Tab-separated table of N, CA and C and ligand atoms in Angstrom:
chain	number	residue	atom	x	y	z
X	28	UNK	N	-75.888	113.084	-114.847
X	28	UNK	CA	-76.613	111.823	-115.016
X	28	UNK	C	-76.341	110.908	-113.806
X	29	UNK	N	-77.399	110.304	-113.261
X	29	UNK	CA	-77.197	109.423	-112.111
X	29	UNK	C	-76.901	108.002	-112.596
X	30	UNK	N	-76.307	107.190	-111.695
X	30	UNK	CA	-76.068	105.790	-112.044
X	30	UNK	C	-77.412	105.093	-112.219
X	31	UNK	N	-77.460	104.082	-113.128
X	31	UNK	CA	-78.715	103.393	-113.386
X	31	UNK	C	-79.199	102.649	-112.142
X	32	UNK	N	-80.524	102.643	-111.930
X	32	UNK	CA	-81.087	101.892	-110.807
X	32	UNK	C	-81.846	100.671	-111.327
X	33	UNK	N	-81.865	100.505	-112.650
X	33	UNK	CA	-82.601	99.371	-113.216
X	33	UNK	C	-81.829	98.076	-112.927
X	34	UNK	N	-82.554	97.048	-112.479
X	34	UNK	CA	-81.938	95.739	-112.209
X	34	UNK	C	-81.241	95.242	-113.470
X	35	UNK	N	-80.093	94.574	-113.304
X	35	UNK	CA	-79.341	94.106	-114.471
X	35	UNK	C	-80.160	93.132	-115.321
X	36	UNK	N	-80.932	92.234	-114.650
X	36	UNK	CA	-81.710	91.244	-115.414
X	36	UNK	C	-82.823	91.940	-116.202
X	37	UNK	N	-83.404	92.974	-115.608
X	37	UNK	CA	-84.475	93.704	-116.288
X	37	UNK	C	-83.889	94.489	-117.472
X	38	UNK	N	-82.724	95.066	-117.214
X	38	UNK	CA	-82.042	95.824	-118.265
X	38	UNK	C	-81.805	94.927	-119.486
X	39	UNK	N	-81.332	93.705	-119.215
X	39	UNK	CA	-81.033	92.755	-120.278
X	39	UNK	C	-82.311	92.348	-121.012
X	40	UNK	N	-83.386	92.128	-120.257
X	40	UNK	CA	-84.685	91.769	-120.866
X	40	UNK	C	-85.160	92.865	-121.816
X	41	UNK	N	-85.102	94.091	-121.318
X	41	UNK	CA	-85.568	95.217	-122.147
X	41	UNK	C	-84.677	95.337	-123.377
X	42	UNK	N	-83.361	95.189	-123.164
X	42	UNK	CA	-82.407	95.311	-124.282
X	42	UNK	C	-82.690	94.240	-125.335
X	43	UNK	N	-82.872	92.976	-124.868
X	43	UNK	CA	-83.157	91.870	-125.796
X	43	UNK	C	-84.425	92.144	-126.600
X	44	UNK	N	-85.482	92.542	-125.886
X	44	UNK	CA	-86.747	92.817	-126.568
X	44	UNK	C	-86.620	93.973	-127.537
X	45	UNK	N	-85.900	94.996	-127.098
X	45	UNK	CA	-85.727	96.172	-127.958
X	45	UNK	C	-84.971	95.796	-129.224
X	46	UNK	N	-83.901	95.003	-129.079
X	46	UNK	CA	-83.096	94.641	-130.249
X	46	UNK	C	-83.846	93.689	-131.174
X	47	UNK	N	-84.731	92.857	-130.572
X	47	UNK	CA	-85.566	91.984	-131.405
X	47	UNK	C	-86.461	92.791	-132.335
X	48	UNK	N	-86.809	93.997	-131.877
X	48	UNK	CA	-87.687	94.850	-132.672
X	48	UNK	C	-86.933	95.871	-133.516
X	49	UNK	N	-85.645	95.620	-133.696
X	49	UNK	CA	-84.868	96.418	-134.653
X	49	UNK	C	-84.628	95.517	-135.860
X	50	UNK	N	-85.095	95.933	-137.016
X	50	UNK	CA	-84.881	95.093	-138.199
X	50	UNK	C	-83.409	95.177	-138.596
X	51	UNK	N	-82.884	94.067	-139.080
X	51	UNK	CA	-81.453	94.028	-139.388
X	51	UNK	C	-81.194	93.175	-140.616
X	52	UNK	N	-80.292	93.645	-141.445
X	52	UNK	CA	-79.865	92.849	-142.593
X	52	UNK	C	-79.069	91.647	-142.097
X	53	UNK	N	-79.237	90.538	-142.788
X	53	UNK	CA	-78.554	89.309	-142.397
X	53	UNK	C	-77.330	89.098	-143.310
X	54	UNK	N	-76.207	88.832	-142.671
X	54	UNK	CA	-74.939	88.629	-143.373
X	54	UNK	C	-74.417	87.226	-143.083
X	55	UNK	N	-73.670	86.679	-144.017
X	55	UNK	CA	-72.889	85.476	-143.732
X	55	UNK	C	-71.431	85.917	-143.708
X	56	UNK	N	-70.831	85.826	-142.525
X	56	UNK	CA	-69.413	86.186	-142.382
X	56	UNK	C	-68.624	84.891	-142.494
X	57	UNK	N	-67.715	84.840	-143.461
X	57	UNK	CA	-67.045	83.587	-143.803
X	57	UNK	C	-65.531	83.761	-143.868
X	58	UNK	N	-64.860	82.649	-143.729
X	58	UNK	CA	-63.408	82.651	-143.950
X	58	UNK	C	-62.985	81.264	-144.391
X	59	UNK	N	-61.781	81.157	-144.902
X	59	UNK	CA	-61.173	79.847	-145.187
X	59	UNK	C	-59.857	79.803	-144.453
X	60	UNK	N	-59.594	78.674	-143.819
X	60	UNK	CA	-58.322	78.554	-143.111
X	60	UNK	C	-57.834	77.128	-143.242
X	61	UNK	N	-56.599	76.962	-143.691
X	61	UNK	CA	-55.994	75.637	-143.858
X	61	UNK	C	-56.909	74.700	-144.636
X	62	UNK	N	-57.475	75.217	-145.720
X	62	UNK	CA	-58.278	74.393	-146.611
X	62	UNK	C	-59.697	74.118	-146.149
X	63	UNK	N	-60.113	74.734	-145.034
X	63	UNK	CA	-61.489	74.518	-144.563
X	63	UNK	C	-62.254	75.842	-144.501
X	64	UNK	N	-63.556	75.743	-144.849
X	64	UNK	CA	-64.400	76.948	-144.806
X	64	UNK	C	-65.137	77.034	-143.484
X	65	UNK	N	-65.311	78.254	-143.013
X	65	UNK	CA	-66.055	78.518	-141.774
X	65	UNK	C	-66.990	79.688	-142.042
X	66	UNK	N	-68.137	79.692	-141.330
X	66	UNK	CA	-69.038	80.833	-141.516
X	66	UNK	C	-70.130	80.862	-140.471
X	67	UNK	N	-70.593	82.058	-140.180
X	67	UNK	CA	-71.760	82.224	-139.294
X	67	UNK	C	-72.699	83.270	-139.895
X	68	UNK	N	-73.935	83.225	-139.425
X	68	UNK	CA	-74.864	84.313	-139.723
X	68	UNK	C	-74.570	85.429	-138.750
X	69	UNK	N	-74.657	86.668	-139.204
X	69	UNK	CA	-74.428	87.802	-138.315
X	69	UNK	C	-75.328	88.967	-138.725
X	70	UNK	N	-75.722	89.732	-137.737
X	70	UNK	CA	-76.430	90.989	-138.034
X	70	UNK	C	-75.618	92.191	-137.542
X	71	UNK	N	-74.637	91.920	-136.649
X	71	UNK	CA	-73.848	93.028	-136.091
X	71	UNK	C	-72.704	93.376	-137.042
X	72	UNK	N	-73.073	94.015	-138.151
X	72	UNK	CA	-72.125	94.378	-139.214
X	72	UNK	C	-72.431	95.816	-139.624
X	73	UNK	N	-71.414	96.566	-139.928
X	73	UNK	CA	-71.642	97.933	-140.421
X	73	UNK	C	-70.449	98.398	-141.245
X	74	UNK	N	-70.700	99.406	-142.094
X	74	UNK	CA	-69.563	100.022	-142.780
X	74	UNK	C	-68.859	100.924	-141.778
X	75	UNK	N	-67.559	101.125	-141.988
X	75	UNK	CA	-66.796	102.001	-141.089
X	75	UNK	C	-66.425	103.280	-141.822
X	76	UNK	N	-65.718	103.159	-142.942
X	76	UNK	CA	-65.322	104.370	-143.671
X	76	UNK	C	-65.169	104.063	-145.154
X	77	UNK	N	-65.206	105.125	-145.970
X	77	UNK	CA	-64.928	104.972	-147.402
X	77	UNK	C	-63.434	105.142	-147.676
X	78	UNK	N	-62.725	105.799	-146.758
X	78	UNK	CA	-61.304	106.043	-146.945
X	78	UNK	C	-60.537	105.673	-145.679
X	79	UNK	N	-60.037	104.454	-145.573
X	79	UNK	CA	-60.105	103.405	-146.594
X	79	UNK	C	-61.461	102.704	-146.546
X	80	UNK	N	-61.875	102.085	-147.672
X	80	UNK	CA	-63.136	101.341	-147.655
X	80	UNK	C	-63.040	100.210	-146.635
X	81	UNK	N	-63.916	100.239	-145.645
X	81	UNK	CA	-63.769	99.293	-144.536
X	81	UNK	C	-65.105	99.035	-143.874
X	82	UNK	N	-65.192	97.911	-143.212
X	82	UNK	CA	-66.394	97.598	-142.449
X	82	UNK	C	-66.029	96.820	-141.197
X	83	UNK	N	-67.015	96.675	-140.307
X	83	UNK	CA	-66.764	95.948	-139.067
X	83	UNK	C	-67.821	94.865	-138.869
X	84	UNK	N	-67.421	93.846	-138.150
X	84	UNK	CA	-68.359	92.794	-137.744
X	84	UNK	C	-68.045	92.441	-136.295
X	85	UNK	N	-69.099	92.209	-135.517
X	85	UNK	CA	-68.921	91.813	-134.114
X	85	UNK	C	-69.103	90.302	-134.052
X	86	UNK	N	-68.042	89.619	-133.691
X	86	UNK	CA	-68.046	88.147	-133.729
X	86	UNK	C	-67.786	87.597	-132.330
X	87	UNK	N	-68.692	86.723	-131.892
X	87	UNK	CA	-68.528	86.066	-130.607
X	87	UNK	C	-67.239	85.228	-130.633
X	88	UNK	N	-66.437	85.372	-129.593
X	88	UNK	CA	-65.151	84.652	-129.578
X	88	UNK	C	-65.342	83.138	-129.507
X	89	UNK	N	-66.542	82.677	-129.086
X	89	UNK	CA	-66.811	81.235	-129.050
X	89	UNK	C	-67.299	80.696	-130.402
X	90	UNK	N	-67.604	81.553	-131.326
X	90	UNK	CA	-68.141	81.088	-132.618
X	90	UNK	C	-67.044	80.373	-133.403
X	91	UNK	N	-67.468	79.348	-134.142
X	91	UNK	CA	-66.499	78.505	-134.862
X	91	UNK	C	-65.675	79.298	-135.879
X	92	UNK	N	-66.241	80.393	-136.380
X	92	UNK	CA	-65.537	81.169	-137.407
X	92	UNK	C	-64.446	82.063	-136.798
X	93	UNK	N	-64.542	82.313	-135.489
X	93	UNK	CA	-63.709	83.374	-134.886
X	93	UNK	C	-62.200	83.135	-135.035
X	94	UNK	N	-61.726	82.027	-134.495
X	94	UNK	CA	-60.267	81.818	-134.488
X	94	UNK	C	-59.693	81.641	-135.903
X	95	UNK	N	-60.368	80.846	-136.762
X	95	UNK	CA	-59.848	80.746	-138.129
X	95	UNK	C	-59.778	82.103	-138.837
X	96	UNK	N	-60.785	82.944	-138.603
X	96	UNK	CA	-60.810	84.283	-139.239
X	96	UNK	C	-59.611	85.112	-138.775
X	97	UNK	N	-59.384	85.073	-137.464
X	97	UNK	CA	-58.285	85.877	-136.901
X	97	UNK	C	-56.950	85.326	-137.390
X	98	UNK	N	-56.826	83.980	-137.407
X	98	UNK	CA	-55.548	83.385	-137.830
X	98	UNK	C	-55.282	83.619	-139.317
X	99	UNK	N	-56.342	83.544	-140.121
X	99	UNK	CA	-56.165	83.727	-141.567
X	99	UNK	C	-55.947	85.204	-141.903
X	100	UNK	N	-56.582	86.086	-141.116
X	100	UNK	CA	-56.442	87.523	-141.383
X	100	UNK	C	-57.218	87.972	-142.605
X	101	UNK	N	-58.200	87.172	-142.993
X	101	UNK	CA	-59.024	87.497	-144.167
X	101	UNK	C	-60.431	86.993	-143.937
X	102	UNK	N	-61.426	87.720	-144.430
X	102	UNK	CA	-62.800	87.226	-144.309
X	102	UNK	C	-63.675	87.875	-145.366
X	103	UNK	N	-64.866	87.293	-145.527
X	103	UNK	CA	-65.825	87.877	-146.467
X	103	UNK	C	-67.137	88.145	-145.739
X	104	UNK	N	-67.677	89.326	-145.957
X	104	UNK	CA	-69.001	89.671	-145.459
X	104	UNK	C	-69.945	89.580	-146.656
X	105	UNK	N	-70.814	88.556	-146.622
X	105	UNK	CA	-71.799	88.369	-147.697
X	105	UNK	C	-73.131	88.954	-147.245
X	106	UNK	N	-73.631	89.950	-147.954
X	106	UNK	CA	-74.936	90.519	-147.636
X	106	UNK	C	-75.972	89.586	-148.260
X	107	UNK	N	-76.739	88.896	-147.411
X	107	UNK	CA	-77.685	87.925	-147.966
X	107	UNK	C	-78.885	88.632	-148.586
X	108	UNK	N	-79.329	88.086	-149.712
X	108	UNK	CA	-80.504	88.610	-150.404
X	108	UNK	C	-81.716	87.780	-149.974
X	109	UNK	N	-82.899	88.282	-150.281
X	109	UNK	CA	-84.105	87.525	-149.919
X	109	UNK	C	-84.082	86.133	-150.539
X	110	UNK	N	-83.495	86.035	-151.717
X	110	UNK	CA	-83.419	84.730	-152.386
X	110	UNK	C	-82.436	83.788	-151.693
X	111	UNK	N	-81.666	84.300	-150.728
X	111	UNK	CA	-80.693	83.455	-150.005
X	111	UNK	C	-81.229	82.946	-148.675
X	112	UNK	N	-82.515	82.985	-148.496
X	112	UNK	CA	-83.092	82.524	-147.230
X	112	UNK	C	-82.728	81.070	-146.939
X	113	UNK	N	-82.636	80.268	-148.004
X	113	UNK	CA	-82.249	78.854	-147.796
X	113	UNK	C	-80.846	78.754	-147.196
X	114	UNK	N	-79.964	79.655	-147.625
X	114	UNK	CA	-78.598	79.663	-147.091
X	114	UNK	C	-78.643	80.039	-145.608
X	115	UNK	N	-79.420	81.087	-145.272
X	115	UNK	CA	-79.523	81.536	-143.876
X	115	UNK	C	-80.085	80.415	-143.007
X	116	UNK	N	-81.125	79.761	-143.508
X	116	UNK	CA	-81.745	78.708	-142.700
X	116	UNK	C	-80.783	77.541	-142.496
X	117	UNK	N	-80.003	77.250	-143.516
X	117	UNK	CA	-79.027	76.167	-143.388
X	117	UNK	C	-77.911	76.542	-142.403
X	118	UNK	N	-77.448	77.785	-142.463
X	118	UNK	CA	-76.402	78.249	-141.526
X	118	UNK	C	-76.896	78.170	-140.080
X	119	UNK	N	-78.208	78.294	-139.889
X	119	UNK	CA	-78.751	78.308	-138.529
X	119	UNK	C	-78.865	76.914	-137.916
X	120	UNK	N	-78.653	75.870	-138.718
X	120	UNK	CA	-78.720	74.511	-138.162
X	120	UNK	C	-77.370	74.224	-137.501
X	121	UNK	N	-77.325	74.173	-136.160
X	121	UNK	CA	-76.014	74.044	-135.501
X	121	UNK	C	-75.293	72.752	-135.844
X	122	UNK	N	-76.073	71.697	-136.171
X	122	UNK	CA	-75.446	70.388	-136.413
X	122	UNK	C	-75.170	70.121	-137.899
X	123	UNK	N	-75.439	71.101	-138.765
X	123	UNK	CA	-75.222	70.862	-140.202
X	123	UNK	C	-73.753	70.519	-140.441
X	124	UNK	N	-73.477	69.386	-141.091
X	124	UNK	CA	-72.081	68.985	-141.270
X	124	UNK	C	-71.297	69.953	-142.160
X	125	UNK	N	-71.976	70.526	-143.160
X	125	UNK	CA	-71.268	71.466	-144.039
X	125	UNK	C	-72.163	72.669	-144.307
X	126	UNK	N	-71.833	73.799	-143.713
X	126	UNK	CA	-72.664	75.006	-143.890
X	126	UNK	C	-72.654	75.490	-145.337
X	127	UNK	N	-71.668	75.041	-146.111
X	127	UNK	CA	-71.512	75.568	-147.468
X	127	UNK	C	-72.120	74.636	-148.524
X	128	UNK	N	-72.955	73.665	-148.052
X	128	UNK	CA	-73.552	72.742	-149.021
X	128	UNK	C	-74.821	73.307	-149.642
X	129	UNK	N	-75.317	74.437	-149.121
X	129	UNK	CA	-76.471	75.110	-149.749
X	129	UNK	C	-75.965	76.419	-150.347
X	130	UNK	N	-76.309	76.658	-151.616
X	130	UNK	CA	-75.837	77.862	-152.313
X	130	UNK	C	-74.551	77.589	-153.070
X	131	UNK	N	-74.259	78.472	-154.028
X	131	UNK	CA	-73.020	78.328	-154.816
X	131	UNK	C	-71.942	79.204	-154.205
X	132	UNK	N	-70.956	78.572	-153.639
X	132	UNK	CA	-69.862	79.296	-152.986
X	132	UNK	C	-68.613	79.191	-153.835
X	133	UNK	N	-67.928	80.293	-153.997
X	133	UNK	CA	-66.652	80.247	-154.726
X	133	UNK	C	-65.606	80.939	-153.880
X	134	UNK	N	-64.347	80.731	-154.205
X	134	UNK	CA	-63.277	81.363	-153.431
X	134	UNK	C	-62.765	82.586	-154.174
X	135	UNK	N	-62.849	83.729	-153.499
X	135	UNK	CA	-62.325	84.967	-154.071
X	135	UNK	C	-61.273	85.483	-153.096
X	136	UNK	N	-60.073	85.652	-153.582
X	136	UNK	CA	-58.950	86.102	-152.736
X	136	UNK	C	-58.879	85.261	-151.458
X	137	UNK	N	-59.218	83.985	-151.581
X	137	UNK	CA	-59.074	83.073	-150.446
X	137	UNK	C	-60.204	83.082	-149.442
X	138	UNK	N	-61.340	83.712	-149.768
X	138	UNK	CA	-62.471	83.712	-148.826
X	138	UNK	C	-63.729	83.229	-149.538
X	139	UNK	N	-64.630	82.512	-148.823
X	139	UNK	CA	-65.845	82.003	-149.463
X	139	UNK	C	-66.851	83.119	-149.782
X	140	UNK	N	-67.189	83.205	-151.059
X	140	UNK	CA	-68.114	84.240	-151.544
X	140	UNK	C	-69.349	83.535	-152.096
X	141	UNK	N	-70.523	83.979	-151.659
X	141	UNK	CA	-71.773	83.403	-152.146
X	141	UNK	C	-72.130	84.092	-153.460
X	142	UNK	N	-72.155	83.277	-154.519
X	142	UNK	CA	-72.353	83.822	-155.867
X	142	UNK	C	-73.616	84.671	-155.969
X	143	UNK	N	-74.716	84.226	-155.326
X	143	UNK	CA	-76.002	84.903	-155.489
X	143	UNK	C	-76.282	85.928	-154.382
X	144	UNK	N	-75.276	86.252	-153.564
X	144	UNK	CA	-75.494	87.244	-152.499
X	144	UNK	C	-75.806	88.610	-153.111
X	145	UNK	N	-76.457	89.455	-152.328
X	145	UNK	CA	-76.711	90.826	-152.815
X	145	UNK	C	-75.376	91.560	-153.010
X	146	UNK	N	-74.489	91.417	-152.041
X	146	UNK	CA	-73.142	91.990	-152.141
X	146	UNK	C	-72.197	91.062	-151.396
X	147	UNK	N	-70.931	91.128	-151.766
X	147	UNK	CA	-69.903	90.389	-151.026
X	147	UNK	C	-68.679	91.273	-150.908
X	148	UNK	N	-68.149	91.336	-149.693
X	148	UNK	CA	-66.984	92.177	-149.426
X	148	UNK	C	-65.872	91.310	-148.852
X	149	UNK	N	-64.856	91.095	-149.642
X	149	UNK	CA	-63.699	90.346	-149.135
X	149	UNK	C	-62.743	91.356	-148.513
X	150	UNK	N	-62.340	91.060	-147.269
X	150	UNK	CA	-61.544	92.025	-146.503
X	150	UNK	C	-60.286	91.376	-145.958
X	151	UNK	N	-59.300	92.220	-145.737
X	151	UNK	CA	-58.174	91.770	-144.904
X	151	UNK	C	-58.431	92.326	-143.510
X	152	UNK	N	-58.108	91.527	-142.516
X	152	UNK	CA	-58.332	91.942	-141.126
X	152	UNK	C	-57.346	93.068	-140.809
X	153	UNK	N	-57.891	94.262	-140.589
X	153	UNK	CA	-57.029	95.434	-140.391
X	153	UNK	C	-56.874	95.778	-138.915
X	154	UNK	N	-57.907	95.484	-138.114
X	154	UNK	CA	-57.828	95.791	-136.681
X	154	UNK	C	-58.822	94.911	-135.952
X	155	UNK	N	-58.548	94.713	-134.682
X	155	UNK	CA	-59.455	93.898	-133.870
X	155	UNK	C	-59.519	94.519	-132.473
X	156	UNK	N	-60.742	94.564	-131.948
X	156	UNK	CA	-60.938	95.178	-130.638
X	156	UNK	C	-61.808	94.225	-129.816
X	157	UNK	N	-61.398	93.952	-128.596
X	157	UNK	CA	-62.154	93.021	-127.749
X	157	UNK	C	-63.123	93.795	-126.871
X	158	UNK	N	-64.348	93.315	-126.806
X	158	UNK	CA	-65.283	93.890	-125.831
X	158	UNK	C	-66.234	92.789	-125.361
X	159	UNK	N	-66.275	92.568	-124.067
X	159	UNK	CA	-67.153	91.537	-123.518
X	159	UNK	C	-66.870	90.199	-124.170
X	160	UNK	N	-67.941	89.558	-124.668
X	160	UNK	CA	-67.804	88.227	-125.274
X	160	UNK	C	-67.357	88.282	-126.737
X	161	UNK	N	-67.290	89.473	-127.315
X	161	UNK	CA	-67.113	89.597	-128.763
X	161	UNK	C	-65.787	90.245	-129.174
X	162	UNK	N	-65.387	89.938	-130.387
X	162	UNK	CA	-64.322	90.699	-131.043
X	162	UNK	C	-64.976	91.572	-132.106
X	163	UNK	N	-64.579	92.815	-132.118
X	163	UNK	CA	-65.018	93.696	-133.211
X	163	UNK	C	-63.897	93.648	-134.245
X	164	UNK	N	-64.190	93.016	-135.376
X	164	UNK	CA	-63.150	92.893	-136.394
X	164	UNK	C	-63.388	93.955	-137.459
X	165	UNK	N	-62.334	94.650	-137.792
X	165	UNK	CA	-62.429	95.690	-138.826
X	165	UNK	C	-61.684	95.195	-140.052
X	166	UNK	N	-62.387	95.197	-141.167
X	166	UNK	CA	-61.805	94.695	-142.402
X	166	UNK	C	-61.644	95.806	-143.423
X	167	UNK	N	-60.501	95.775	-144.097
X	167	UNK	CA	-60.278	96.711	-145.197
X	167	UNK	C	-60.540	95.956	-146.494
X	168	UNK	N	-61.325	96.560	-147.368
X	168	UNK	CA	-61.796	95.863	-148.575
X	168	UNK	C	-60.680	95.495	-149.550
X	169	UNK	N	-60.723	94.237	-149.993
X	169	UNK	CA	-59.804	93.787	-151.039
X	169	UNK	C	-60.565	93.604	-152.354
X	170	UNK	N	-61.804	93.086	-152.239
X	170	UNK	CA	-62.638	92.806	-153.424
X	170	UNK	C	-64.081	93.067	-153.039
X	171	UNK	N	-64.858	93.656	-153.953
X	171	UNK	CA	-66.279	93.886	-153.663
X	171	UNK	C	-67.113	93.526	-154.877
X	172	UNK	N	-68.275	92.910	-154.626
X	172	UNK	CA	-69.226	92.586	-155.697
X	172	UNK	C	-70.595	93.041	-155.236
X	173	UNK	N	-71.404	93.489	-156.181
X	173	UNK	CA	-72.750	93.939	-155.810
X	173	UNK	C	-73.712	93.699	-156.962
X	174	UNK	N	-74.924	93.268	-156.616
X	174	UNK	CA	-75.946	93.149	-157.664
X	174	UNK	C	-77.101	94.077	-157.314
X	175	UNK	N	-77.589	94.772	-158.325
X	175	UNK	CA	-78.647	95.766	-158.112
X	175	UNK	C	-80.032	95.124	-158.031
X	176	UNK	N	-80.136	93.882	-158.546
X	176	UNK	CA	-81.469	93.280	-158.694
X	176	UNK	C	-81.848	92.431	-157.476
X	177	UNK	N	-81.415	92.846	-156.281
X	177	UNK	CA	-81.718	92.044	-155.086
X	177	UNK	C	-82.196	92.955	-153.966
X	178	UNK	N	-82.917	92.355	-153.021
X	178	UNK	CA	-83.322	93.080	-151.806
X	178	UNK	C	-82.729	92.318	-150.630
X	179	UNK	N	-82.331	93.033	-149.572
X	179	UNK	CA	-81.645	92.340	-148.472
X	179	UNK	C	-82.572	91.458	-147.655
X	180	UNK	N	-82.030	90.328	-147.224
X	180	UNK	CA	-82.749	89.463	-146.288
X	180	UNK	C	-82.760	90.194	-144.939
X	181	UNK	N	-83.956	90.404	-144.402
X	181	UNK	CA	-84.102	91.277	-143.231
X	181	UNK	C	-84.735	90.527	-142.074
X	182	UNK	N	-84.000	90.501	-140.963
X	182	UNK	CA	-84.425	89.759	-139.770
X	182	UNK	C	-85.181	90.695	-138.838
X	183	UNK	N	-86.318	90.235	-138.317
X	183	UNK	CA	-87.117	91.072	-137.425
X	183	UNK	C	-87.974	90.172	-136.552
X	184	UNK	N	-87.873	90.344	-135.231
X	184	UNK	CA	-88.709	89.604	-134.304
X	184	UNK	C	-88.663	88.090	-134.572
X	185	UNK	N	-87.444	87.571	-134.704
X	185	UNK	CA	-87.171	86.136	-134.912
X	185	UNK	C	-87.739	85.573	-136.213
X	186	UNK	N	-88.047	86.456	-137.142
X	186	UNK	CA	-88.512	85.991	-138.446
X	186	UNK	C	-87.921	86.895	-139.522
X	187	UNK	N	-88.431	86.770	-140.741
X	187	UNK	CA	-87.920	87.583	-141.843
X	187	UNK	C	-89.006	88.533	-142.338
X	188	UNK	N	-88.584	89.734	-142.667
X	188	UNK	CA	-89.506	90.740	-143.201
X	188	UNK	C	-89.349	90.758	-144.712
X	189	UNK	N	-90.429	90.871	-145.429
X	189	UNK	CA	-90.326	91.024	-146.878
X	189	UNK	C	-90.299	92.511	-147.187
X	190	UNK	N	-89.100	93.035	-147.444
X	190	UNK	CA	-89.024	94.474	-147.700
X	190	UNK	C	-88.876	94.775	-149.199
X	191	UNK	N	-88.995	93.737	-150.042
X	191	UNK	CA	-88.888	93.976	-151.484
X	191	UNK	C	-89.999	94.924	-151.901
X	192	UNK	N	-89.661	95.921	-152.652
X	192	UNK	CA	-90.662	96.868	-153.144
X	192	UNK	C	-91.110	97.860	-152.094
X	193	UNK	N	-90.425	97.878	-150.934
X	193	UNK	CA	-90.865	98.756	-149.845
X	193	UNK	C	-90.207	100.138	-149.893
X	194	UNK	N	-89.353	100.386	-150.882
X	194	UNK	CA	-88.641	101.677	-150.887
X	194	UNK	C	-89.535	102.803	-151.405
X	195	UNK	N	-89.379	103.948	-150.783
X	195	UNK	CA	-90.072	105.163	-151.233
X	195	UNK	C	-89.042	106.255	-151.350
X	196	UNK	N	-89.084	107.037	-152.419
X	196	UNK	CA	-88.102	108.125	-152.559
X	196	UNK	C	-88.821	109.455	-152.645
U	201	FMN	C1	-80.190	86.383	-137.112
U	201	FMN	C2	-78.915	86.031	-136.393
U	201	FMN	C3	-77.945	87.012	-136.213
U	201	FMN	C4	-76.758	86.720	-135.569
U	201	FMN	N1	-75.813	87.705	-135.443
U	201	FMN	C5	-74.611	87.407	-134.885
U	201	FMN	C6	-73.570	88.376	-134.849
U	201	FMN	O1	-73.719	89.519	-135.290
U	201	FMN	N2	-72.382	88.016	-134.314
U	201	FMN	C7	-72.157	86.751	-133.802
U	201	FMN	O2	-71.052	86.481	-133.305
U	201	FMN	N3	-73.125	85.803	-133.840
U	201	FMN	C8	-74.331	86.094	-134.381
U	201	FMN	N4	-75.303	85.134	-134.452
U	201	FMN	C9	-75.003	83.765	-133.944
U	201	FMN	C10	-74.145	82.995	-134.963
U	201	FMN	O3	-74.780	82.954	-136.221
U	201	FMN	C11	-73.876	81.546	-134.552
U	201	FMN	O4	-75.075	80.852	-134.450
U	201	FMN	C12	-73.161	81.390	-133.257
U	201	FMN	O5	-72.039	82.228	-133.241
U	201	FMN	C13	-72.661	79.935	-133.077
U	201	FMN	O6	-71.863	79.619	-134.178
U	201	FMN	P1	-71.075	78.240	-134.331
U	201	FMN	O7	-72.063	77.125	-134.247
U	201	FMN	O8	-70.453	78.346	-135.686
U	201	FMN	O9	-70.026	78.220	-133.251
U	201	FMN	C14	-76.513	85.416	-135.081
U	201	FMN	C15	-77.499	84.418	-135.259
U	201	FMN	C16	-78.674	84.727	-135.906
U	201	FMN	C17	-79.697	83.644	-136.095
């Protein structure tokens, strides 16, 4: 394989456009630290293994949730449902004084859990890996909740896709 000859700016443009056209479930990654809640919207989340049950999230080191999450060593990955669009839209307002004022949030094992989320995974921070601007945080599950009667909030091309009822088996 030869070294790439594509200009870096062009590479980034193509990458951005390509990723915009990948549909992604929207998550709220949250933590509590010293009595305060923190959270961001994220799409860079995935399961890692069933043994041990674990998942990863890629968190920008500049994001407000990053340092509290690392210091607390605990976080929750809330899989947002289509009915949680109001929560997602509120999280996206950078100047919102309290991101947790929309939706019913409760504390489970010390992390903010959205009651109406499709699923919520409370994790202990098991490993962290730095790459570029982000930390890849790996969480081992402490508590999990799931509801069958929800469809995931799905981000696509800077908007939301309605995928309810779209499954075929
Ligand atoms: C749809 C969507 C997906 C996002 N995914 C991620 C992500 O996976 N990781 C991340 O660090 N930030 C992600 N962000 C950006 C964060 O939600 C947040 O806006 C940014 O980190 C600034 O957060 P702060 O104002 O709390 O510092 C995403 C934003 C949107 C709108």
